[in-house]
Amino acid sequence: MNVLTLYLILVKATMTSFTGGTSLPSVRQDLVVSRHVVTDAQLSTAVAISRMGPGPNGAYVICLGHYIAGAPGAVAGYLAMITPAFLAIVFVRLLDGRTHRPRWRGAIQGLTAAAAGLMLVNGWPIAQTAITSEFAG
C-alpha cells in the first residue's frame, strides 16, 4: 500500500474521531474489510499495544501504520494522529463562542451518539477476534 494512501485513510479516521477509539470502525472497514492489508487480529493487537502505555487512545494508528508499511507507515500513522490537533486550533478559533447555543450542543450530542453506535456495531467483530484467537506470543 502506498504510504500517502495509508496516511489519508488514517487521517480520515482520526479526523472523524472524538476519543481515538471511535475511529476503529472506519479503519477496520478501510484496511481489514475493503483492502485486506491487515487482519482483525493485527488491528486488535495494535489497539492493545497502544493502550499499554500512556498517551492518546488513537495512538494505535502508529502501530497499524508499522504493520502495513514498516517505518514509513509508522511515520504516516504518527502524522495522521497529530493532524487533527493542528487543525483544531483553526476550528476552535472559528467556533469561539458559538458552541453554547442549543443548536450546536444538539449537533455535538447527536454526533457523539452516532459515534457510539458505530463503535458498537463495528467493534463486535474485533472483540470476537480478540476473545477467540490464541495468544500469538
Short mmCIF file of N, CA, C and O in Angstrom, two decimals:
data_model
loop_
_atom_site.label_atom_id
_atom_site.label_comp_id
_atom_site.label_asym_id
_atom_site.label_seq_id
_atom_site.Cartn_x
_atom_site.Cartn_y
_atom_site.Cartn_z
N MET A 1 0.84 -1.18 0.00
CA MET A 1 0.00 0.00 0.00
C MET A 1 0.88 1.24 0.00
O MET A 1 1.87 1.31 0.73
N ASN A 2 0.51 2.21 -0.78
CA ASN A 2 1.18 3.50 -0.87
C ASN A 2 1.12 4.22 0.48
O ASN A 2 0.07 4.24 1.12
N VAL A 3 2.22 4.82 0.93
CA VAL A 3 2.26 5.49 2.24
C VAL A 3 1.33 6.70 2.26
O VAL A 3 0.70 6.98 3.29
N LEU A 4 1.22 7.42 1.16
CA LEU A 4 0.31 8.57 1.10
C LEU A 4 -1.14 8.11 1.25
O LEU A 4 -1.91 8.72 1.99
N THR A 5 -1.49 7.02 0.58
CA THR A 5 -2.84 6.47 0.72
C THR A 5 -3.09 6.04 2.15
O THR A 5 -4.16 6.29 2.72
N LEU A 6 -2.11 5.39 2.76
CA LEU A 6 -2.23 4.98 4.16
C LEU A 6 -2.44 6.20 5.06
O LEU A 6 -3.33 6.19 5.92
N TYR A 7 -1.67 7.25 4.84
CA TYR A 7 -1.84 8.48 5.63
C TYR A 7 -3.25 9.04 5.46
O TYR A 7 -3.90 9.40 6.45
N LEU A 8 -3.74 9.11 4.25
CA LEU A 8 -5.07 9.67 4.00
C LEU A 8 -6.17 8.83 4.66
O LEU A 8 -7.13 9.38 5.21
N ILE A 9 -6.03 7.52 4.63
CA ILE A 9 -7.01 6.65 5.29
C ILE A 9 -6.98 6.87 6.80
O ILE A 9 -8.02 7.03 7.45
N LEU A 10 -5.78 6.93 7.36
CA LEU A 10 -5.65 7.10 8.81
C LEU A 10 -6.04 8.50 9.25
O LEU A 10 -6.64 8.68 10.31
N VAL A 11 -5.73 9.51 8.45
CA VAL A 11 -6.13 10.88 8.82
C VAL A 11 -7.65 11.04 8.72
O VAL A 11 -8.25 11.74 9.52
N LYS A 12 -8.26 10.35 7.77
CA LYS A 12 -9.73 10.37 7.69
C LYS A 12 -10.32 9.79 8.97
O LYS A 12 -11.27 10.33 9.54
N ALA A 13 -9.73 8.71 9.43
CA ALA A 13 -10.22 8.08 10.66
C ALA A 13 -10.00 8.97 11.88
O ALA A 13 -10.89 9.11 12.71
N THR A 14 -8.81 9.55 11.99
CA THR A 14 -8.54 10.38 13.17
C THR A 14 -9.30 11.70 13.13
O THR A 14 -9.61 12.25 14.18
N MET A 15 -9.61 12.19 11.96
CA MET A 15 -10.38 13.44 11.85
C MET A 15 -11.83 13.24 12.26
O MET A 15 -12.48 14.17 12.70
N THR A 16 -12.33 12.02 12.14
CA THR A 16 -13.72 11.76 12.50
C THR A 16 -13.85 11.11 13.87
O THR A 16 -14.89 10.57 14.20
N SER A 17 -12.80 11.18 14.64
CA SER A 17 -12.78 10.53 15.95
C SER A 17 -12.83 11.55 17.07
O SER A 17 -12.21 12.59 17.00
N PHE A 18 -13.57 11.20 18.12
CA PHE A 18 -13.64 12.08 19.29
C PHE A 18 -12.64 11.66 20.36
O PHE A 18 -12.11 12.47 21.08
N THR A 19 -12.38 10.36 20.51
CA THR A 19 -11.51 9.88 21.57
C THR A 19 -10.45 8.91 21.07
O THR A 19 -9.78 8.28 21.87
N GLY A 20 -10.30 8.77 19.81
CA GLY A 20 -9.33 7.80 19.28
C GLY A 20 -9.96 6.47 18.96
O GLY A 20 -9.79 5.94 17.89
N GLY A 21 -10.69 5.90 19.90
CA GLY A 21 -11.32 4.61 19.70
C GLY A 21 -12.47 4.64 18.73
O GLY A 21 -12.80 3.63 18.12
N THR A 22 -13.09 5.79 18.57
CA THR A 22 -14.24 5.87 17.66
C THR A 22 -13.83 5.79 16.20
O THR A 22 -14.68 5.65 15.34
N SER A 23 -12.55 5.85 15.92
CA SER A 23 -12.10 5.72 14.54
C SER A 23 -11.94 4.25 14.13
O SER A 23 -11.74 3.97 12.95
N LEU A 24 -12.03 3.34 15.05
CA LEU A 24 -11.86 1.92 14.73
C LEU A 24 -12.80 1.40 13.64
O LEU A 24 -12.35 0.66 12.76
N PRO A 25 -14.08 1.75 13.64
CA PRO A 25 -14.94 1.24 12.56
C PRO A 25 -14.47 1.66 11.17
O PRO A 25 -14.46 0.85 10.24
N SER A 26 -14.06 2.90 11.05
CA SER A 26 -13.59 3.40 9.76
C SER A 26 -12.30 2.70 9.35
O SER A 26 -12.15 2.28 8.19
N VAL A 27 -11.38 2.57 10.28
CA VAL A 27 -10.11 1.91 9.99
C VAL A 27 -10.34 0.46 9.62
O VAL A 27 -9.75 -0.05 8.66
N ARG A 28 -11.18 -0.21 10.37
CA ARG A 28 -11.47 -1.62 10.08
C ARG A 28 -12.08 -1.78 8.70
O ARG A 28 -11.70 -2.66 7.92
N GLN A 29 -13.05 -0.93 8.37
CA GLN A 29 -13.69 -1.02 7.07
C GLN A 29 -12.69 -0.81 5.94
O GLN A 29 -12.67 -1.56 4.97
N ASP A 30 -11.84 0.21 6.08
CA ASP A 30 -10.90 0.54 5.01
C ASP A 30 -9.74 -0.44 4.89
O ASP A 30 -9.36 -0.80 3.77
N LEU A 31 -9.18 -0.86 6.02
CA LEU A 31 -7.95 -1.64 5.96
C LEU A 31 -8.14 -3.15 6.12
O LEU A 31 -7.35 -3.92 5.58
N VAL A 32 -9.18 -3.58 6.84
CA VAL A 32 -9.42 -5.01 7.03
C VAL A 32 -10.41 -5.53 6.00
O VAL A 32 -10.14 -6.50 5.28
N VAL A 33 -11.57 -4.88 5.91
CA VAL A 33 -12.64 -5.39 5.05
C VAL A 33 -12.42 -5.06 3.58
O VAL A 33 -12.48 -5.95 2.73
N SER A 34 -12.13 -3.81 3.26
CA SER A 34 -12.03 -3.40 1.85
C SER A 34 -10.68 -3.74 1.21
O SER A 34 -10.63 -4.32 0.13
N ARG A 35 -9.59 -3.37 1.86
CA ARG A 35 -8.27 -3.51 1.25
C ARG A 35 -7.52 -4.78 1.67
O ARG A 35 -6.53 -5.15 1.05
N HIS A 36 -7.91 -5.42 2.75
CA HIS A 36 -7.29 -6.66 3.24
C HIS A 36 -5.78 -6.53 3.46
O HIS A 36 -5.02 -7.44 3.16
N VAL A 37 -5.33 -5.39 4.00
CA VAL A 37 -3.90 -5.21 4.26
C VAL A 37 -3.52 -5.59 5.69
O VAL A 37 -2.34 -5.78 5.98
N VAL A 38 -4.49 -5.67 6.59
CA VAL A 38 -4.28 -6.19 7.94
C VAL A 38 -5.47 -7.07 8.30
O VAL A 38 -6.51 -7.02 7.66
N THR A 39 -5.30 -7.85 9.35
CA THR A 39 -6.38 -8.71 9.83
C THR A 39 -7.01 -8.10 11.07
O THR A 39 -6.47 -7.16 11.67
N ASP A 40 -8.14 -8.66 11.48
CA ASP A 40 -8.78 -8.22 12.73
C ASP A 40 -7.83 -8.43 13.91
O ASP A 40 -7.78 -7.63 14.83
N ALA A 41 -7.09 -9.54 13.87
CA ALA A 41 -6.15 -9.83 14.96
C ALA A 41 -5.05 -8.78 15.03
O ALA A 41 -4.67 -8.34 16.11
N GLN A 42 -4.53 -8.37 13.88
CA GLN A 42 -3.50 -7.33 13.87
C GLN A 42 -4.06 -5.99 14.34
O GLN A 42 -3.38 -5.25 15.06
N LEU A 43 -5.29 -5.69 13.96
CA LEU A 43 -5.92 -4.46 14.42
C LEU A 43 -6.10 -4.49 15.93
O LEU A 43 -5.79 -3.52 16.62
N SER A 44 -6.55 -5.61 16.45
CA SER A 44 -6.71 -5.77 17.90
C SER A 44 -5.37 -5.65 18.62
O SER A 44 -5.28 -5.03 19.68
N THR A 45 -4.33 -6.23 18.04
CA THR A 45 -3.00 -6.14 18.64
C THR A 45 -2.50 -4.70 18.65
O THR A 45 -1.93 -4.25 19.64
N ALA A 46 -2.72 -3.98 17.56
CA ALA A 46 -2.29 -2.57 17.51
C ALA A 46 -2.99 -1.75 18.57
O ALA A 46 -2.37 -0.91 19.24
N VAL A 47 -4.29 -1.99 18.77
CA VAL A 47 -5.04 -1.27 19.80
C VAL A 47 -4.51 -1.64 21.18
O VAL A 47 -4.28 -0.77 22.03
N ALA A 48 -4.25 -2.92 21.41
CA ALA A 48 -3.75 -3.37 22.72
C ALA A 48 -2.37 -2.77 23.01
O ALA A 48 -2.12 -2.32 24.13
N ILE A 49 -1.50 -2.76 22.03
CA ILE A 49 -0.16 -2.19 22.23
C ILE A 49 -0.26 -0.71 22.58
O ILE A 49 0.42 -0.23 23.49
N SER A 50 -1.11 0.02 21.88
CA SER A 50 -1.21 1.46 22.14
C SER A 50 -1.84 1.75 23.50
O SER A 50 -1.55 2.77 24.11
N ARG A 51 -2.67 0.85 24.00
CA ARG A 51 -3.31 1.05 25.31
C ARG A 51 -2.39 0.69 26.47
O ARG A 51 -2.68 1.03 27.61
N MET A 52 -1.31 -0.03 26.20
CA MET A 52 -0.42 -0.46 27.26
C MET A 52 0.38 0.70 27.86
O MET A 52 0.79 0.63 29.01
N GLY A 53 0.62 1.72 27.10
CA GLY A 53 1.42 2.84 27.59
C GLY A 53 0.59 4.10 27.69
O GLY A 53 -0.59 4.13 27.32
N PRO A 54 1.20 5.14 28.20
CA PRO A 54 0.48 6.42 28.28
C PRO A 54 0.35 7.04 26.89
O PRO A 54 1.05 6.67 25.97
N GLY A 55 -0.54 7.97 26.80
CA GLY A 55 -0.72 8.66 25.53
C GLY A 55 -2.15 8.60 25.05
O GLY A 55 -3.02 8.05 25.71
N PRO A 56 -2.38 9.15 23.88
CA PRO A 56 -3.74 9.21 23.35
C PRO A 56 -4.27 7.85 22.94
O PRO A 56 -3.50 6.94 22.59
N ASN A 57 -5.58 7.71 23.01
CA ASN A 57 -6.22 6.45 22.62
C ASN A 57 -6.05 6.14 21.14
O ASN A 57 -6.12 4.99 20.74
N GLY A 58 -5.85 7.16 20.33
CA GLY A 58 -5.71 6.95 18.90
C GLY A 58 -4.31 6.59 18.45
O GLY A 58 -4.03 6.50 17.26
N ALA A 59 -3.41 6.36 19.40
CA ALA A 59 -2.01 6.04 19.05
C ALA A 59 -1.88 4.71 18.33
O ALA A 59 -0.83 4.41 17.77
N TYR A 60 -2.94 3.92 18.31
CA TYR A 60 -2.87 2.63 17.62
C TYR A 60 -2.62 2.80 16.13
O TYR A 60 -2.13 1.88 15.47
N VAL A 61 -2.91 3.99 15.57
CA VAL A 61 -2.67 4.20 14.14
C VAL A 61 -1.18 4.14 13.81
O VAL A 61 -0.82 3.81 12.69
N ILE A 62 -0.33 4.44 14.80
CA ILE A 62 1.11 4.33 14.58
C ILE A 62 1.50 2.86 14.42
O ILE A 62 2.22 2.49 13.48
N CYS A 63 1.02 2.02 15.33
CA CYS A 63 1.30 0.57 15.25
C CYS A 63 0.72 -0.01 13.97
O CYS A 63 1.37 -0.83 13.30
N LEU A 64 -0.47 0.41 13.63
CA LEU A 64 -1.12 -0.09 12.43
C LEU A 64 -0.34 0.31 11.18
O LEU A 64 -0.15 -0.50 10.27
N GLY A 65 0.12 1.56 11.15
CA GLY A 65 0.95 2.00 10.03
C GLY A 65 2.22 1.18 9.90
O GLY A 65 2.65 0.84 8.80
N HIS A 66 2.80 0.82 11.05
CA HIS A 66 4.02 0.00 11.04
C HIS A 66 3.73 -1.40 10.52
O HIS A 66 4.53 -1.97 9.78
N TYR A 67 2.59 -1.98 10.91
CA TYR A 67 2.21 -3.29 10.38
C TYR A 67 2.11 -3.26 8.86
O TYR A 67 2.50 -4.21 8.18
N ILE A 68 1.59 -2.18 8.33
CA ILE A 68 1.30 -2.13 6.89
C ILE A 68 2.51 -1.74 6.06
O ILE A 68 2.77 -2.33 5.01
N ALA A 69 3.30 -0.75 6.51
CA ALA A 69 4.37 -0.23 5.66
C ALA A 69 5.69 -0.01 6.40
O ALA A 69 6.51 0.79 5.96
N GLY A 70 5.88 -0.64 7.54
CA GLY A 70 7.14 -0.50 8.25
C GLY A 70 7.32 0.90 8.83
O GLY A 70 6.34 1.56 9.20
N ALA A 71 8.57 1.36 8.89
CA ALA A 71 8.85 2.68 9.49
C ALA A 71 8.15 3.83 8.76
O ALA A 71 7.59 4.72 9.43
N PRO A 72 8.12 3.86 7.44
CA PRO A 72 7.37 4.93 6.78
C PRO A 72 5.87 4.91 7.13
O PRO A 72 5.24 5.95 7.25
N GLY A 73 5.32 3.72 7.32
CA GLY A 73 3.93 3.60 7.72
C GLY A 73 3.70 4.11 9.12
O GLY A 73 2.68 4.73 9.42
N ALA A 74 4.66 3.86 10.02
CA ALA A 74 4.57 4.38 11.38
C ALA A 74 4.61 5.90 11.38
O ALA A 74 3.87 6.56 12.12
N VAL A 75 5.45 6.48 10.54
CA VAL A 75 5.51 7.95 10.42
C VAL A 75 4.18 8.47 9.87
O VAL A 75 3.66 9.48 10.35
N ALA A 76 3.62 7.79 8.88
CA ALA A 76 2.32 8.19 8.34
C ALA A 76 1.25 8.12 9.41
O ALA A 76 0.40 9.01 9.52
N GLY A 77 1.29 7.08 10.24
CA GLY A 77 0.33 6.95 11.34
C GLY A 77 0.49 8.07 12.35
O GLY A 77 -0.49 8.63 12.84
N TYR A 78 1.74 8.41 12.69
CA TYR A 78 2.00 9.49 13.63
C TYR A 78 1.48 10.82 13.08
O TYR A 78 0.82 11.59 13.78
N LEU A 79 1.78 11.09 11.82
CA LEU A 79 1.30 12.34 11.21
C LEU A 79 -0.22 12.39 11.14
O LEU A 79 -0.83 13.44 11.36
N ALA A 80 -0.83 11.24 10.87
CA ALA A 80 -2.30 11.18 10.85
C ALA A 80 -2.86 11.43 12.23
O ALA A 80 -3.92 12.05 12.39
N MET A 81 -2.15 10.98 13.26
CA MET A 81 -2.63 11.16 14.63
C MET A 81 -2.54 12.62 15.06
O MET A 81 -3.42 13.11 15.77
N ILE A 82 -1.51 13.35 14.64
CA ILE A 82 -1.34 14.73 15.10
C ILE A 82 -2.01 15.77 14.20
O ILE A 82 -2.20 16.90 14.62
N THR A 83 -2.38 15.41 12.98
CA THR A 83 -3.00 16.36 12.06
C THR A 83 -4.27 17.01 12.64
O THR A 83 -4.42 18.23 12.56
N PRO A 84 -5.20 16.24 13.24
CA PRO A 84 -6.40 16.88 13.78
C PRO A 84 -6.10 17.92 14.87
O PRO A 84 -6.80 18.92 14.97
N ALA A 85 -5.07 17.69 15.66
CA ALA A 85 -4.73 18.66 16.71
C ALA A 85 -4.31 19.99 16.11
O ALA A 85 -4.68 21.05 16.63
N PHE A 86 -3.56 19.94 15.03
CA PHE A 86 -3.16 21.18 14.38
C PHE A 86 -4.36 21.90 13.76
O PHE A 86 -4.49 23.11 13.85
N LEU A 87 -5.25 21.15 13.14
CA LEU A 87 -6.43 21.75 12.53
C LEU A 87 -7.44 22.23 13.57
O LEU A 87 -8.22 23.15 13.31
N ALA A 88 -7.44 21.60 14.74
CA ALA A 88 -8.37 22.00 15.80
C ALA A 88 -8.15 23.45 16.24
O ALA A 88 -9.10 24.14 16.61
N ILE A 89 -6.93 23.89 16.19
CA ILE A 89 -6.63 25.28 16.57
C ILE A 89 -7.42 26.24 15.69
O ILE A 89 -8.02 27.21 16.18
N VAL A 90 -7.46 25.97 14.41
CA VAL A 90 -8.20 26.82 13.48
C VAL A 90 -9.70 26.75 13.76
O VAL A 90 -10.38 27.78 13.83
N PHE A 91 -10.22 25.55 13.96
CA PHE A 91 -11.66 25.39 14.19
C PHE A 91 -12.11 25.99 15.51
O PHE A 91 -13.19 26.56 15.60
N VAL A 92 -11.29 25.87 16.54
CA VAL A 92 -11.65 26.47 17.83
C VAL A 92 -11.76 27.98 17.69
O VAL A 92 -12.67 28.60 18.23
N ARG A 93 -10.88 28.53 16.93
CA ARG A 93 -10.92 29.99 16.71
C ARG A 93 -12.18 30.38 15.93
O ARG A 93 -12.81 31.39 16.23
N LEU A 94 -12.56 29.59 14.95
CA LEU A 94 -13.75 29.90 14.15
C LEU A 94 -15.05 29.72 14.94
O LEU A 94 -16.01 30.45 14.74
N LEU A 95 -15.09 28.73 15.83
CA LEU A 95 -16.30 28.42 16.58
C LEU A 95 -16.37 29.10 17.93
O LEU A 95 -17.33 28.90 18.67
N ASP A 96 -15.40 29.90 18.25
CA ASP A 96 -15.32 30.54 19.55
C ASP A 96 -16.63 31.25 19.91
O ASP A 96 -17.11 32.12 19.19
N GLY A 97 -17.24 30.84 21.00
CA GLY A 97 -18.46 31.46 21.49
C GLY A 97 -19.76 30.91 20.91
O GLY A 97 -20.83 31.26 21.37
N ARG A 98 -19.69 30.05 19.93
CA ARG A 98 -20.91 29.53 19.30
C ARG A 98 -21.37 28.19 19.87
O ARG A 98 -22.51 27.81 19.69
N THR A 99 -20.50 27.47 20.54
CA THR A 99 -20.83 26.12 21.00
C THR A 99 -21.80 26.10 22.17
O THR A 99 -22.29 25.04 22.55
N HIS A 100 -22.09 27.22 22.75
CA HIS A 100 -23.04 27.27 23.87
C HIS A 100 -24.48 27.39 23.37
O HIS A 100 -25.41 27.27 24.16
N ARG A 101 -24.66 27.60 22.11
CA ARG A 101 -26.01 27.69 21.55
C ARG A 101 -26.64 26.30 21.49
O ARG A 101 -25.96 25.30 21.21
N PRO A 102 -27.94 26.20 21.75
CA PRO A 102 -28.61 24.89 21.76
C PRO A 102 -28.46 24.09 20.47
O PRO A 102 -28.32 22.87 20.50
N ARG A 103 -28.45 24.75 19.35
CA ARG A 103 -28.32 24.04 18.06
C ARG A 103 -26.96 23.33 17.97
O ARG A 103 -26.89 22.19 17.55
N TRP A 104 -25.90 23.99 18.36
CA TRP A 104 -24.57 23.39 18.33
C TRP A 104 -24.45 22.26 19.34
O TRP A 104 -23.85 21.23 19.06
N ARG A 105 -25.00 22.46 20.53
CA ARG A 105 -24.95 21.42 21.55
C ARG A 105 -25.67 20.15 21.08
O ARG A 105 -25.21 19.05 21.27
N GLY A 106 -26.84 20.34 20.46
CA GLY A 106 -27.59 19.20 19.94
C GLY A 106 -26.81 18.47 18.86
O GLY A 106 -26.82 17.23 18.81
N ALA A 107 -26.16 19.22 17.99
CA ALA A 107 -25.36 18.60 16.93
C ALA A 107 -24.21 17.79 17.51
O ALA A 107 -23.95 16.66 17.08
N ILE A 108 -23.55 18.33 18.51
CA ILE A 108 -22.43 17.63 19.13
C ILE A 108 -22.91 16.36 19.83
O ILE A 108 -22.31 15.29 19.72
N GLN A 109 -24.03 16.45 20.53
CA GLN A 109 -24.58 15.27 21.20
C GLN A 109 -25.02 14.20 20.20
O GLN A 109 -24.82 13.00 20.42
N GLY A 110 -25.61 14.62 19.10
CA GLY A 110 -26.01 13.68 18.06
C GLY A 110 -24.83 12.97 17.43
O GLY A 110 -24.87 11.76 17.19
N LEU A 111 -23.76 13.70 17.17
CA LEU A 111 -22.55 13.09 16.61
C LEU A 111 -21.91 12.11 17.59
O LEU A 111 -21.42 11.05 17.20
N THR A 112 -21.96 12.46 18.86
CA THR A 112 -21.42 11.55 19.88
C THR A 112 -22.23 10.26 19.93
O THR A 112 -21.66 9.16 20.01
N ALA A 113 -23.54 10.35 19.88
CA ALA A 113 -24.40 9.16 19.89
C ALA A 113 -24.16 8.31 18.64
O ALA A 113 -24.10 7.08 18.72
N ALA A 114 -24.01 8.95 17.49
CA ALA A 114 -23.74 8.22 16.25
C ALA A 114 -22.41 7.49 16.33
O ALA A 114 -22.29 6.33 15.90
N ALA A 115 -21.40 8.14 16.87
CA ALA A 115 -20.08 7.51 17.02
C ALA A 115 -20.16 6.30 17.95
O ALA A 115 -19.55 5.27 17.69
N ALA A 116 -20.92 6.43 19.03
CA ALA A 116 -21.08 5.31 19.96
C ALA A 116 -21.76 4.13 19.27
O ALA A 116 -21.37 2.97 19.45
N GLY A 117 -22.77 4.41 18.47
CA GLY A 117 -23.45 3.35 17.72
C GLY A 117 -22.53 2.65 16.74
O GLY A 117 -22.54 1.42 16.62
N LEU A 118 -21.71 3.43 16.02
CA LEU A 118 -20.75 2.84 15.09
C LEU A 118 -19.74 1.96 15.82
O LEU A 118 -19.35 0.90 15.33
N MET A 119 -19.30 2.42 16.99
CA MET A 119 -18.35 1.63 17.77
C MET A 119 -18.96 0.28 18.16
O MET A 119 -18.29 -0.75 18.09
N LEU A 120 -20.21 0.28 18.58
CA LEU A 120 -20.85 -0.97 18.99
C LEU A 120 -21.00 -1.92 17.81
O LEU A 120 -20.70 -3.11 17.91
N VAL A 121 -21.48 -1.41 16.69
CA VAL A 121 -21.73 -2.25 15.52
C VAL A 121 -20.44 -2.82 14.95
O VAL A 121 -20.35 -4.00 14.64
N ASN A 122 -19.42 -1.97 14.80
CA ASN A 122 -18.18 -2.42 14.17
C ASN A 122 -17.17 -2.98 15.16
O ASN A 122 -16.22 -3.64 14.75
N GLY A 123 -17.36 -2.73 16.43
CA GLY A 123 -16.44 -3.26 17.42
C GLY A 123 -16.66 -4.72 17.72
O GLY A 123 -15.76 -5.41 18.20
N TRP A 124 -17.85 -5.22 17.43
CA TRP A 124 -18.16 -6.62 17.73
C TRP A 124 -17.24 -7.59 17.02
O TRP A 124 -16.69 -8.50 17.66
N PRO A 125 -16.98 -7.47 15.71
CA PRO A 125 -16.06 -8.42 15.06
C PRO A 125 -14.65 -8.35 15.64
O PRO A 125 -13.97 -9.36 15.76
N ILE A 126 -14.21 -7.16 16.00
CA ILE A 126 -12.88 -7.01 16.59
C ILE A 126 -12.84 -7.72 17.95
O ILE A 126 -11.89 -8.42 18.28
N ALA A 127 -13.89 -7.52 18.74
CA ALA A 127 -13.97 -8.16 20.05
C ALA A 127 -14.02 -9.67 19.92
O ALA A 127 -13.37 -10.39 20.70
N GLN A 128 -14.76 -10.18 18.96
CA GLN A 128 -14.83 -11.63 18.76
C GLN A 128 -13.46 -12.19 18.45
O GLN A 128 -13.09 -13.24 18.97
N THR A 129 -12.72 -11.51 17.59
CA THR A 129 -11.38 -11.97 17.23
C THR A 129 -10.47 -11.96 18.46
O THR A 129 -9.70 -12.89 18.69
N ALA A 130 -10.57 -10.90 19.25
CA ALA A 130 -9.73 -10.79 20.45
C ALA A 130 -10.05 -11.87 21.46
O ALA A 130 -9.16 -12.40 22.14
N ILE A 131 -11.31 -12.25 21.55
CA ILE A 131 -11.73 -13.25 22.54
C ILE A 131 -11.41 -14.67 22.06
O ILE A 131 -10.96 -15.51 22.84
N THR A 132 -11.58 -14.94 20.78
CA THR A 132 -11.45 -16.31 20.29
C THR A 132 -10.07 -16.67 19.76
O THR A 132 -9.76 -17.84 19.59
N SER A 133 -9.22 -15.67 19.46
CA SER A 133 -7.92 -16.01 18.90
C SER A 133 -6.95 -16.43 19.99
O SER A 133 -7.07 -16.04 21.14
N GLU A 134 -5.99 -17.24 19.59
CA GLU A 134 -4.98 -17.70 20.53
C GLU A 134 -3.90 -16.64 20.67
O GLU A 134 -3.67 -15.85 19.77
N PHE A 135 -3.22 -16.66 21.80
CA PHE A 135 -2.11 -15.75 22.01
C PHE A 135 -0.99 -16.11 21.06
O PHE A 135 -0.55 -17.25 21.01
N ALA A 136 -0.54 -15.12 20.28
CA ALA A 136 0.50 -15.39 19.27
C ALA A 136 1.85 -14.91 19.77
O ALA A 136 2.62 -14.32 19.04
N GLY A 137 2.13 -15.10 21.05
CA GLY A 137 3.33 -14.59 21.68
C GLY A 137 4.58 -15.17 21.19
O GLY A 137 5.64 -14.76 21.22
#
